[in-house]
Each structure stands twice: as C-alpha cells, then as structure tokens.
C-alpha cells in the first residue's frame, strides 16, 4: 500500500498484536475498545498500528477484519493459510510489528486494553518488558485456575529462566526486545518463556482477568497439555536427568533388598521370600524404563521437528502491511542478524 511505501522510516510509536481464531462475535467490541484506547493515549499522539493475525479462522473473523482495515489503514492483517496456533500467530505479529513498543494481547478482551496505559507508564520509567500479571481470574473455572497455578510453579522449579508466575502473553516489549525475540526461530514456541529468556529490564503490572467477551476458549485441555509440555521441554532438560535419579533409586533399593536377603538366607530367619519382592523389583524397573523412554521420545521428536527447519507459519494474505518490514523479517529468518535489520 502506498501509505506504507512512502513512509517506511516513520515507525508507529505503538503496535498492538492480536492473534485471532474464530472471534467474530468479539471483533466489533474489540474494534471499539481499541479505538477508545488509542484515542485516550496522549503520549502516542495517534501514532499506532494494530496487527491482527488471523490464525486460519473458519468463521467471519477474516472478512470482518478486512472490512475494518479498509477504512482504517492502521489496522493491518496477516492471514494464515491454516490454523497454526496461538503462539505461531503471536510470532507472526511480532515479526511484522513496526512500533517502538509492541503489545501482545488476546482478541477475546480477557486482557483489558486499558492496561496498556499502565504498561506505557512503565516504559517511561525505563523498563523494556512489561508483563501483565493476573491478580484475579474469577471468570475462569476452578480447574483452569488450579492447573495454571500448578504449571507456573512447576516450570519455576524446573527451569533457570525466571518465567513470571500467572503472566500470560499479555505484555509490552520495546523494539530492542522485539528484535532480539525475532532471532529465536524455534519450532515449539513458549513465547512468554522466550521473552523472559532474552532478558532486558522486565517488570509487571497487575490486572484482573475478565471473562471472555464472547464464545468459548480456543484452548481445550489437550492443547493446554501440549502447551505445558512445550514450555517445560523448551526450557529444561530436567526430565531427562530423571533417568539418573530413577537409576540411583532402584539401585539403592536393590542393595537394601540384597542385604535383607543375605540375612534371611545365612541367619536362617525364615523361608526364602521370592515372588513378591521379585515382582516389585521387576515392575518398578520396567515402568521406570518406559517412562524414561517416553521422555526421551518427547525430546527426540522435538529435535526431529527442529532440524526440518520449516517456517513457523505460512501467511497467504496481507492487508495494509509495509512490504519493506516483511523483507527484513524474512531475511532475519535466516539467522540472528538482528542489528543489521534495524533501519
Ligand atoms: N488463538 C489463536 N489460535 C488458536 C487458539 C487461540 O490465535 O489456535 C487466539 C484466540 O483467538 C485468542 C487468544 O489466542 O485471541 C487466546 O485464546 P483463548 O482466549 O481461547 O485462550 P484462553 O484465554 O482460554 O487461555
Ligand atoms: Mg481467552
């Protein structure tokens, strides 16, 4: 679009990246809330863009966004060729967002757009990453809250990266962070962990997580589980080390049983015990081995998917985006040439 070509050097002050998967019911309200937000942010003076990533929606989401983008050139759209998932959609938006500050937020209004003001205040204080921490999740089921709480604690224990508890992907990043993040092209993406990993000055803002504005969660339990496993395997090899522990444990158990049997046999303490102890030892050893084989499989599968080096998503539609920024994003895909990409 001519708008983009003529002014490639002027980047918006604020980019908002929004992954969208079947959110037709929410889009009109989202549009209203976004425009109200941008109007209320005095510090950006109308210099903003919103990058919607249509993650292969099957409902009217794509058409509705297209219609909005016709009258608002600052609404930009990347359309995927199929559903690649929430994390891939976030990645695409971050790849193409041009702003000095980039905010990632969900389309369902669970991340209240008004919190962006608080995030910008933190940037003014000198922070590079401002993540939203959920104070209250009253709108979500007890099961979701409990499993989420467990997961965040588990990943904290298992990794060395300081992944903030109870923070989702709702966060603001300044451009240097965005450029650093673009260099990480791993297949199984746990974006909130990757943002923690790149470092910079990070801080939190607290907000109440509201109920979904409309529709159902697009994260059924199966997807949540995969996501949790991606998070752990991306940042920890601790599960692999479990083999050593299990080995030591069963070794120690074998020694104890051996000592016991020695006394039983040579002190003639009773009949030779057989069946029960052998069965316990065999089944313990057998299940430990299967568990470890499974864990090995998880990691080997990931190595396999990584070495294929497939693109993380395929975009087949673009609206209002600046092609120059795309070329930079594409060249970056080849390697971590982050500095050279800054224009
Ligand atoms: N989403 C997506 N692709 C998917 C699933 C979800 O782009 O495959 C988007 C969805 O439209 C929403 C965000 O990711 O904007 C978060 O999804 P959702 O609200 O369903 O997750 P929850 O808040 O229940 O964890
Ligand atoms: Mg949601």
mmCIF file of C-alpha atoms and ligand atoms in Angstrom:
data_model
loop_
_atom_site.group_PDB
_atom_site.id
_atom_site.type_symbol
_atom_site.label_atom_id
_atom_site.label_comp_id
_atom_site.label_asym_id
_atom_site.label_seq_id
_atom_site.Cartn_x
_atom_site.Cartn_y
_atom_site.Cartn_z
ATOM 1 C CA UNK A 1 0.000 0.000 0.000
ATOM 2 C CA UNK A 2 1.213 3.462 -0.945
ATOM 3 C CA UNK A 3 0.818 4.680 2.618
ATOM 4 C CA UNK A 4 3.469 2.223 3.776
ATOM 5 C CA UNK A 5 5.845 2.684 0.861
ATOM 6 C CA UNK A 6 6.042 6.425 1.187
ATOM 7 C CA UNK A 7 6.815 6.435 4.852
ATOM 8 C CA UNK A 8 8.891 3.406 5.647
ATOM 9 C CA UNK A 9 11.141 5.333 8.019
ATOM 10 C CA UNK A 10 8.386 6.552 10.300
ATOM 11 C CA UNK A 11 7.504 3.778 12.640
ATOM 12 C CA UNK A 12 4.440 3.935 14.818
ATOM 13 C CA UNK A 13 5.051 4.517 18.469
ATOM 14 C CA UNK A 14 2.781 1.675 19.498
ATOM 15 C CA UNK A 15 1.936 -1.638 17.827
ATOM 16 C CA UNK A 16 -0.716 -3.937 19.179
ATOM 17 C CA UNK A 17 -0.505 -7.568 18.054
ATOM 18 C CA UNK A 18 -3.696 -9.596 18.307
ATOM 19 C CA UNK A 19 -3.999 -13.307 17.446
ATOM 20 C CA UNK A 20 -7.480 -14.084 16.198
ATOM 21 C CA UNK A 21 -9.051 -17.506 15.849
ATOM 22 C CA UNK A 22 -12.804 -17.615 15.303
ATOM 23 C CA UNK A 23 -13.555 -14.441 17.248
ATOM 24 C CA UNK A 24 -16.278 -12.960 15.024
ATOM 25 C CA UNK A 25 -18.578 -12.286 17.980
ATOM 26 C CA UNK A 26 -15.954 -10.187 19.720
ATOM 27 C CA UNK A 27 -14.470 -8.219 16.825
ATOM 28 C CA UNK A 28 -16.925 -5.263 16.808
ATOM 29 C CA UNK A 29 -16.417 -4.718 20.563
ATOM 30 C CA UNK A 30 -12.667 -5.238 20.214
ATOM 31 C CA UNK A 31 -12.582 -2.600 17.484
ATOM 32 C CA UNK A 32 -14.486 -0.176 19.710
ATOM 33 C CA UNK A 33 -12.289 -0.752 22.753
ATOM 34 C CA UNK A 34 -9.074 -0.473 20.719
ATOM 35 C CA UNK A 35 -10.075 2.806 19.134
ATOM 36 C CA UNK A 36 -11.111 4.178 22.515
ATOM 37 C CA UNK A 37 -7.758 3.102 23.902
ATOM 38 C CA UNK A 38 -5.741 4.744 21.138
ATOM 39 C CA UNK A 39 -7.742 7.940 21.473
ATOM 40 C CA UNK A 40 -7.056 8.016 25.209
ATOM 41 C CA UNK A 41 -3.299 7.518 24.937
ATOM 42 C CA UNK A 42 -1.991 11.058 24.735
ATOM 43 C CA UNK A 43 1.653 10.005 24.652
ATOM 44 C CA UNK A 44 1.402 8.205 21.305
ATOM 45 C CA UNK A 45 -0.453 11.049 19.555
ATOM 46 C CA UNK A 46 -2.307 8.800 17.148
ATOM 47 C CA UNK A 47 0.872 7.007 16.102
ATOM 48 C CA UNK A 48 -0.189 3.379 16.367
ATOM 49 C CA UNK A 49 -0.926 0.248 14.404
ATOM 50 C CA UNK A 50 -2.754 -2.939 15.186
ATOM 51 C CA UNK A 51 -1.525 -6.158 13.616
ATOM 52 C CA UNK A 52 -4.296 -8.746 13.590
ATOM 53 C CA UNK A 53 -3.140 -12.259 12.859
ATOM 54 C CA UNK A 54 -5.995 -14.326 11.512
ATOM 55 C CA UNK A 55 -4.927 -17.818 12.534
ATOM 56 C CA UNK A 56 -6.992 -19.667 9.938
ATOM 57 C CA UNK A 57 -10.379 -18.644 11.332
ATOM 58 C CA UNK A 58 -13.298 -20.582 9.902
ATOM 59 C CA UNK A 59 -15.950 -18.036 10.821
ATOM 60 C CA UNK A 60 -16.425 -14.466 9.572
ATOM 61 C CA UNK A 61 -13.421 -13.097 11.504
ATOM 62 C CA UNK A 62 -11.249 -12.657 8.402
ATOM 63 C CA UNK A 63 -13.935 -10.805 6.444
ATOM 64 C CA UNK A 64 -14.825 -8.607 9.377
ATOM 65 C CA UNK A 65 -11.217 -7.607 9.964
ATOM 66 C CA UNK A 66 -10.815 -6.972 6.233
ATOM 67 C CA UNK A 67 -13.796 -4.631 6.247
ATOM 68 C CA UNK A 68 -12.425 -2.716 9.238
ATOM 69 C CA UNK A 69 -8.988 -2.432 7.623
ATOM 70 C CA UNK A 70 -10.497 -0.843 4.524
ATOM 71 C CA UNK A 71 -11.411 2.276 6.440
ATOM 72 C CA UNK A 72 -8.554 2.187 8.951
ATOM 73 C CA UNK A 73 -5.106 1.815 7.324
ATOM 74 C CA UNK A 74 -3.527 1.443 10.749
ATOM 75 C CA UNK A 75 -5.374 -1.873 11.077
ATOM 76 C CA UNK A 76 -3.091 -4.434 9.456
ATOM 77 C CA UNK A 77 -3.855 -8.077 8.855
ATOM 78 C CA UNK A 78 -1.773 -11.187 8.379
ATOM 79 C CA UNK A 79 -3.869 -14.158 7.278
ATOM 80 C CA UNK A 80 -2.572 -17.703 7.837
ATOM 81 C CA UNK A 81 -3.173 -20.476 5.312
ATOM 82 C CA UNK A 82 -4.497 -22.675 8.130
ATOM 83 C CA UNK A 83 -4.643 -22.740 11.933
ATOM 84 C CA UNK A 84 -1.040 -22.690 13.161
ATOM 85 C CA UNK A 85 -1.867 -21.972 16.784
ATOM 86 C CA UNK A 86 -1.805 -19.095 19.215
ATOM 87 C CA UNK A 87 1.975 -18.989 19.684
ATOM 88 C CA UNK A 88 2.670 -19.025 15.935
ATOM 89 C CA UNK A 89 0.151 -16.212 15.487
ATOM 90 C CA UNK A 90 1.845 -14.119 18.153
ATOM 91 C CA UNK A 91 5.175 -14.797 16.450
ATOM 92 C CA UNK A 92 3.895 -13.590 13.085
ATOM 93 C CA UNK A 93 2.568 -10.400 14.635
ATOM 94 C CA UNK A 94 5.856 -9.722 16.416
ATOM 95 C CA UNK A 95 7.746 -10.414 13.173
ATOM 96 C CA UNK A 96 5.858 -7.674 11.407
ATOM 97 C CA UNK A 97 5.028 -5.106 14.079
ATOM 98 C CA UNK A 98 6.948 -1.908 13.463
ATOM 99 C CA UNK A 99 6.263 0.016 16.650
ATOM 100 C CA UNK A 100 8.771 1.355 19.131
ATOM 101 C CA UNK A 101 6.680 -0.528 21.660
ATOM 102 C CA UNK A 102 4.800 -3.722 20.817
ATOM 103 C CA UNK A 103 1.929 -5.037 22.927
ATOM 104 C CA UNK A 104 0.595 -8.571 22.510
ATOM 105 C CA UNK A 105 -2.994 -9.093 23.647
ATOM 106 C CA UNK A 106 -5.769 -11.628 23.146
ATOM 107 C CA UNK A 107 -8.734 -10.888 20.932
ATOM 108 C CA UNK A 108 -11.331 -12.010 23.456
ATOM 109 C CA UNK A 109 -10.900 -8.936 25.715
ATOM 110 C CA UNK A 110 -9.685 -11.047 28.617
ATOM 111 C CA UNK A 111 -6.669 -8.751 28.518
ATOM 112 C CA UNK A 112 -8.278 -5.332 29.065
ATOM 113 C CA UNK A 113 -6.846 -2.865 26.509
ATOM 114 C CA UNK A 114 -6.943 -0.135 29.148
ATOM 115 C CA UNK A 115 -3.984 -1.790 30.940
ATOM 116 C CA UNK A 116 -1.754 -0.656 28.048
ATOM 117 C CA UNK A 117 -1.645 2.804 29.621
ATOM 118 C CA UNK A 118 -0.056 1.315 32.754
ATOM 119 C CA UNK A 119 2.433 -0.562 30.584
ATOM 120 C CA UNK A 120 3.452 2.598 28.745
ATOM 121 C CA UNK A 121 3.991 4.314 32.097
ATOM 122 C CA UNK A 122 6.482 1.573 32.999
ATOM 123 C CA UNK A 123 8.306 2.097 29.689
ATOM 124 C CA UNK A 124 8.605 5.773 30.580
ATOM 125 C CA UNK A 125 10.271 4.619 33.806
ATOM 126 C CA UNK A 126 12.871 2.772 31.757
ATOM 127 C CA UNK A 127 11.581 -0.800 31.504
ATOM 128 C CA UNK A 128 11.812 -2.802 28.271
ATOM 129 C CA UNK A 129 9.351 -5.586 29.040
ATOM 130 C CA UNK A 130 6.139 -5.068 30.967
ATOM 131 C CA UNK A 131 4.075 -8.204 31.500
ATOM 132 C CA UNK A 132 0.561 -8.373 32.789
ATOM 133 C CA UNK A 133 0.108 -10.490 35.898
ATOM 134 C CA UNK A 134 -3.364 -11.786 36.597
ATOM 135 C CA UNK A 135 -4.494 -10.686 40.021
ATOM 136 C CA UNK A 136 -7.841 -12.332 39.926
ATOM 137 C CA UNK A 137 -9.105 -14.915 37.491
ATOM 138 C CA UNK A 138 -12.608 -15.076 38.837
ATOM 139 C CA UNK A 139 -14.036 -15.636 35.402
ATOM 140 C CA UNK A 140 -12.224 -18.891 34.811
ATOM 141 C CA UNK A 141 -13.058 -22.371 36.029
ATOM 142 C CA UNK A 142 -11.551 -23.704 39.259
ATOM 143 C CA UNK A 143 -9.893 -26.441 37.222
ATOM 144 C CA UNK A 144 -8.206 -23.972 34.860
ATOM 145 C CA UNK A 145 -7.006 -21.814 37.731
ATOM 146 C CA UNK A 146 -5.685 -24.785 39.707
ATOM 147 C CA UNK A 147 -3.854 -26.366 36.769
ATOM 148 C CA UNK A 148 -2.436 -23.000 35.713
ATOM 149 C CA UNK A 149 -1.169 -22.315 39.235
ATOM 150 C CA UNK A 150 0.427 -25.768 39.385
ATOM 151 C CA UNK A 151 2.039 -25.358 35.991
ATOM 152 C CA UNK A 152 3.593 -21.985 36.746
ATOM 153 C CA UNK A 153 5.084 -23.305 39.983
ATOM 154 C CA UNK A 154 6.367 -26.457 38.311
ATOM 155 C CA UNK A 155 8.079 -24.592 35.487
ATOM 156 C CA UNK A 156 9.645 -22.263 38.021
ATOM 157 C CA UNK A 157 11.222 -25.163 39.849
ATOM 158 C CA UNK A 158 12.390 -26.857 36.678
ATOM 159 C CA UNK A 159 13.995 -24.020 34.746
ATOM 160 C CA UNK A 160 16.625 -21.423 35.328
ATOM 161 C CA UNK A 161 14.791 -18.806 33.326
ATOM 162 C CA UNK A 162 12.728 -16.536 35.542
ATOM 163 C CA UNK A 163 9.339 -17.085 33.931
ATOM 164 C CA UNK A 164 6.893 -14.909 35.859
ATOM 165 C CA UNK A 165 4.044 -16.783 37.524
ATOM 166 C CA UNK A 166 0.468 -16.032 36.463
ATOM 167 C CA UNK A 167 1.524 -13.957 33.467
ATOM 168 C CA UNK A 168 0.194 -14.932 30.068
ATOM 169 C CA UNK A 169 1.259 -13.462 26.757
ATOM 170 C CA UNK A 170 -0.261 -10.065 27.504
ATOM 171 C CA UNK A 171 2.837 -7.883 27.565
ATOM 172 C CA UNK A 172 4.577 -4.863 26.155
ATOM 173 C CA UNK A 173 8.048 -5.070 24.626
ATOM 174 C CA UNK A 174 10.234 -2.275 23.359
ATOM 175 C CA UNK A 175 11.794 -2.560 19.918
ATOM 176 C CA UNK A 176 15.195 -3.907 21.055
ATOM 177 C CA UNK A 177 13.387 -6.776 22.800
ATOM 178 C CA UNK A 178 11.277 -7.411 19.708
ATOM 179 C CA UNK A 179 14.377 -7.604 17.526
ATOM 180 C CA UNK A 180 16.052 -9.980 19.968
ATOM 181 C CA UNK A 181 12.944 -12.147 20.057
ATOM 182 C CA UNK A 182 12.708 -12.322 16.279
ATOM 183 C CA UNK A 183 16.038 -14.114 16.193
ATOM 184 C CA UNK A 184 14.616 -17.073 18.146
ATOM 185 C CA UNK A 185 13.105 -19.319 15.494
ATOM 186 C CA UNK A 186 12.469 -22.491 17.489
ATOM 187 C CA UNK A 187 9.523 -24.629 16.389
ATOM 188 C CA UNK A 188 7.887 -25.406 19.720
ATOM 189 C CA UNK A 189 7.277 -21.958 20.988
ATOM 190 C CA UNK A 190 6.571 -20.878 24.502
ATOM 191 C CA UNK A 191 6.671 -17.172 23.810
ATOM 192 C CA UNK A 192 6.323 -15.961 27.408
ATOM 193 C CA UNK A 193 9.376 -18.044 28.351
ATOM 194 C CA UNK A 194 11.317 -16.782 25.348
ATOM 195 C CA UNK A 195 10.633 -13.180 26.356
ATOM 196 C CA UNK A 196 11.882 -13.964 29.862
ATOM 197 C CA UNK A 197 14.961 -15.597 28.326
ATOM 198 C CA UNK A 198 16.044 -12.592 26.228
ATOM 199 C CA UNK A 199 16.493 -10.545 29.387
ATOM 200 C CA UNK A 200 16.356 -6.724 29.449
ATOM 201 C CA UNK A 201 14.691 -4.789 32.234
ATOM 202 C CA UNK A 202 11.423 -6.526 32.980
ATOM 203 C CA UNK A 203 8.598 -5.612 35.304
ATOM 204 C CA UNK A 204 4.966 -6.451 35.992
ATOM 205 C CA UNK A 205 1.657 -4.649 36.026
ATOM 206 C CA UNK A 206 -1.304 -6.250 37.789
ATOM 207 C CA UNK A 207 -4.773 -6.588 36.363
ATOM 208 C CA UNK A 208 -7.997 -8.507 36.810
ATOM 209 C CA UNK A 209 -8.508 -11.117 34.144
ATOM 210 C CA UNK A 210 -12.020 -10.709 32.908
ATOM 211 C CA UNK A 211 -14.307 -13.294 31.399
ATOM 212 C CA UNK A 212 -14.104 -13.964 27.714
ATOM 213 C CA UNK A 213 -16.280 -11.350 25.967
ATOM 214 C CA UNK A 214 -17.981 -13.997 23.844
ATOM 215 C CA UNK A 215 -17.547 -17.546 22.622
ATOM 216 C CA UNK A 216 -15.609 -20.463 24.044
ATOM 217 C CA UNK A 217 -11.955 -20.851 24.907
ATOM 218 C CA UNK A 218 -9.881 -21.924 21.912
ATOM 219 C CA UNK A 219 -7.593 -23.838 24.285
ATOM 220 C CA UNK A 220 -9.163 -27.201 25.126
ATOM 221 C CA UNK A 221 -7.402 -29.367 27.714
ATOM 222 C CA UNK A 222 -5.487 -31.270 25.031
ATOM 223 C CA UNK A 223 -3.942 -28.059 23.671
ATOM 224 C CA UNK A 224 -3.212 -26.815 27.198
ATOM 225 C CA UNK A 225 -1.323 -30.019 27.973
ATOM 226 C CA UNK A 226 0.772 -29.808 24.817
ATOM 227 C CA UNK A 227 1.471 -26.187 25.576
ATOM 228 C CA UNK A 228 2.616 -27.050 29.103
ATOM 229 C CA UNK A 229 4.918 -29.798 27.776
ATOM 230 C CA UNK A 230 6.302 -27.361 25.179
ATOM 231 C CA UNK A 231 7.017 -24.886 27.942
ATOM 232 C CA UNK A 232 8.883 -27.381 30.075
ATOM 233 C CA UNK A 233 10.856 -29.077 27.302
ATOM 234 C CA UNK A 234 11.814 -25.727 25.749
ATOM 235 C CA UNK A 235 13.429 -24.526 28.912
ATOM 236 C CA UNK A 236 14.505 -27.572 30.871
ATOM 237 C CA UNK A 237 16.312 -30.883 30.421
ATOM 238 C CA UNK A 238 15.473 -31.883 33.948
ATOM 239 C CA UNK A 239 13.060 -34.634 32.833
ATOM 240 C CA UNK A 240 15.968 -36.296 31.006
ATOM 241 C CA UNK A 241 18.023 -36.295 34.186
ATOM 242 C CA UNK A 242 15.245 -38.221 35.906
ATOM 243 C CA UNK A 243 16.764 -41.364 34.374
ATOM 244 C CA UNK A 244 19.837 -40.907 36.543
ATOM 245 C CA UNK A 245 17.764 -40.413 39.669
ATOM 246 C CA UNK A 246 15.488 -43.341 38.930
ATOM 247 C CA UNK A 247 18.540 -45.483 38.242
ATOM 248 C CA UNK A 248 20.144 -44.478 41.528
ATOM 249 C CA UNK A 249 16.910 -45.017 43.395
ATOM 250 C CA UNK A 250 16.311 -48.504 42.026
ATOM 251 C CA UNK A 251 20.000 -49.304 42.586
ATOM 252 C CA UNK A 252 19.720 -48.305 46.227
ATOM 253 C CA UNK A 253 16.526 -50.330 46.582
ATOM 254 C CA UNK A 254 18.301 -53.354 45.083
ATOM 255 C CA UNK A 255 21.163 -53.049 47.590
ATOM 256 C CA UNK A 256 18.731 -52.892 50.516
ATOM 257 C CA UNK A 257 16.835 -55.920 49.289
ATOM 258 C CA UNK A 258 20.176 -57.702 48.805
ATOM 259 C CA UNK A 259 21.241 -57.039 52.380
ATOM 260 C CA UNK A 260 17.912 -58.214 53.674
ATOM 261 C CA UNK A 261 18.063 -61.415 51.618
ATOM 262 C CA UNK A 262 21.604 -62.057 52.866
ATOM 263 C CA UNK A 263 20.436 -62.070 56.467
ATOM 264 C CA UNK A 264 17.384 -64.112 55.691
ATOM 265 C CA UNK A 265 19.475 -66.752 53.951
ATOM 266 C CA UNK A 266 22.507 -67.048 56.208
ATOM 267 C CA UNK A 267 20.866 -66.488 59.554
ATOM 268 C CA UNK A 268 18.103 -68.897 58.661
ATOM 269 C CA UNK A 269 15.459 -66.388 59.617
ATOM 270 C CA UNK A 270 12.733 -67.972 57.646
ATOM 271 C CA UNK A 271 11.664 -69.262 54.278
ATOM 272 C CA UNK A 272 13.233 -67.813 51.131
ATOM 273 C CA UNK A 273 10.974 -64.971 50.125
ATOM 274 C CA UNK A 274 10.507 -64.911 46.397
ATOM 275 C CA UNK A 275 7.616 -63.940 44.336
ATOM 276 C CA UNK A 276 6.546 -60.654 45.892
ATOM 277 C CA UNK A 277 9.946 -58.983 46.050
ATOM 278 C CA UNK A 278 10.878 -60.069 42.536
ATOM 279 C CA UNK A 279 7.602 -58.809 41.131
ATOM 280 C CA UNK A 280 8.004 -55.442 42.834
ATOM 281 C CA UNK A 281 11.550 -55.068 41.538
ATOM 282 C CA UNK A 282 10.630 -56.102 38.009
ATOM 283 C CA UNK A 283 7.570 -53.909 37.677
ATOM 284 C CA UNK A 284 9.326 -50.922 39.188
ATOM 285 C CA UNK A 285 12.280 -51.277 36.833
ATOM 286 C CA UNK A 286 10.020 -51.876 33.850
ATOM 287 C CA UNK A 287 7.785 -48.848 34.400
ATOM 288 C CA UNK A 288 10.767 -46.610 35.161
ATOM 289 C CA UNK A 289 12.277 -47.615 31.826
ATOM 290 C CA UNK A 290 9.081 -46.985 29.912
ATOM 291 C CA UNK A 291 8.628 -43.562 31.486
ATOM 292 C CA UNK A 292 12.170 -42.646 30.559
ATOM 293 C CA UNK A 293 11.730 -43.916 27.013
ATOM 294 C CA UNK A 294 8.660 -41.716 26.703
ATOM 295 C CA UNK A 295 10.526 -38.673 27.950
ATOM 296 C CA UNK A 296 13.398 -39.403 25.572
ATOM 297 C CA UNK A 297 10.815 -39.639 22.798
ATOM 298 C CA UNK A 298 9.458 -36.176 23.621
ATOM 299 C CA UNK A 299 12.883 -34.641 23.257
ATOM 300 C CA UNK A 300 13.896 -36.665 20.200
ATOM 301 C CA UNK A 301 10.633 -35.742 18.479
ATOM 302 C CA UNK A 302 11.414 -32.108 19.123
ATOM 303 C CA UNK A 303 14.930 -32.469 17.719
ATOM 304 C CA UNK A 304 13.403 -34.047 14.606
ATOM 305 C CA UNK A 305 10.918 -31.225 14.150
ATOM 306 C CA UNK A 306 13.618 -28.653 14.756
ATOM 307 C CA UNK A 307 16.034 -29.992 12.130
ATOM 308 C CA UNK A 308 13.380 -29.857 9.427
ATOM 309 C CA UNK A 309 13.620 -26.076 9.724
ATOM 310 C CA UNK A 310 10.139 -25.491 8.403
ATOM 311 C CA UNK A 311 8.762 -21.970 8.542
ATOM 312 C CA UNK A 312 6.796 -21.344 11.739
ATOM 313 C CA UNK A 313 3.684 -20.327 9.837
ATOM 314 C CA UNK A 314 2.500 -19.698 6.301
ATOM 315 C CA UNK A 315 0.798 -16.391 5.638
ATOM 316 C CA UNK A 316 -1.164 -16.159 2.418
ATOM 317 C CA UNK A 317 -2.926 -12.827 2.912
ATOM 318 C CA UNK A 318 -1.737 -9.408 3.946
ATOM 319 C CA UNK A 319 -3.588 -6.152 4.346
ATOM 320 C CA UNK A 320 -2.126 -2.679 4.921
ATOM 321 C CA UNK A 321 1.286 -4.062 5.826
ATOM 322 C CA UNK A 322 4.539 -2.464 4.795
ATOM 323 C CA UNK A 323 6.366 -4.867 2.417
ATOM 324 C CA UNK A 324 9.733 -3.460 3.461
ATOM 325 C CA UNK A 325 9.285 -4.641 7.010
ATOM 326 C CA UNK A 326 8.373 -8.056 5.678
ATOM 327 C CA UNK A 327 11.633 -8.317 3.758
ATOM 328 C CA UNK A 328 13.511 -7.539 6.926
ATOM 329 C CA UNK A 329 11.535 -10.097 8.833
ATOM 330 C CA UNK A 330 12.198 -12.712 6.154
ATOM 331 C CA UNK A 331 15.924 -12.045 5.963
ATOM 332 C CA UNK A 332 16.115 -12.333 9.717
ATOM 333 C CA UNK A 333 14.656 -15.769 9.481
ATOM 334 C CA UNK A 334 17.930 -16.973 8.009
ATOM 335 C CA UNK A 335 19.921 -16.138 11.098
ATOM 336 C CA UNK A 336 20.299 -13.933 14.119
ATOM 337 C CA UNK A 337 21.283 -10.826 12.151
ATOM 338 C CA UNK A 338 19.385 -8.609 14.480
ATOM 339 C CA UNK A 339 21.317 -5.378 14.391
ATOM 340 C CA UNK A 340 21.563 -5.233 10.613
ATOM 341 C CA UNK A 341 17.807 -5.348 10.408
ATOM 342 C CA UNK A 342 17.272 -2.082 12.198
ATOM 343 C CA UNK A 343 16.518 0.687 9.768
HETATM 344 N N1 LIG B 1 -5.985 -18.193 19.337
HETATM 345 C C1 LIG B 1 -5.301 -18.333 18.131
HETATM 346 N N2 LIG B 1 -5.108 -19.579 17.624
HETATM 347 C C2 LIG B 1 -5.510 -20.710 18.269
HETATM 348 C C3 LIG B 1 -6.160 -20.569 19.530
HETATM 349 C C4 LIG B 1 -6.370 -19.293 20.032
HETATM 350 O O1 LIG B 1 -4.919 -17.335 17.518
HETATM 351 O O2 LIG B 1 -5.291 -21.798 17.758
HETATM 352 C C5 LIG B 1 -6.203 -16.846 19.884
HETATM 353 C C6 LIG B 1 -7.620 -16.548 20.339
HETATM 354 O O3 LIG B 1 -8.411 -16.016 19.289
HETATM 355 C C7 LIG B 1 -7.397 -15.527 21.442
HETATM 356 C C8 LIG B 1 -6.056 -15.960 22.020
HETATM 357 O O4 LIG B 1 -5.410 -16.731 21.031
HETATM 358 O O5 LIG B 1 -7.250 -14.232 20.913
HETATM 359 C C9 LIG B 1 -6.187 -16.741 23.310
HETATM 360 O O6 LIG B 1 -7.045 -17.834 23.125
HETATM 361 P P1 LIG B 1 -8.187 -18.199 24.178
HETATM 362 O O7 LIG B 1 -8.850 -16.961 24.683
HETATM 363 O O8 LIG B 1 -9.098 -19.222 23.568
HETATM 364 O O9 LIG B 1 -7.335 -18.881 25.329
HETATM 365 P P2 LIG B 1 -7.616 -18.776 26.914
HETATM 366 O O10 LIG B 1 -7.738 -17.315 27.231
HETATM 367 O O11 LIG B 1 -8.872 -19.522 27.159
HETATM 368 O O12 LIG B 1 -6.412 -19.397 27.529
HETATM 369 MG MG1 LIG B 2 -9.008 -16.066 26.377
#
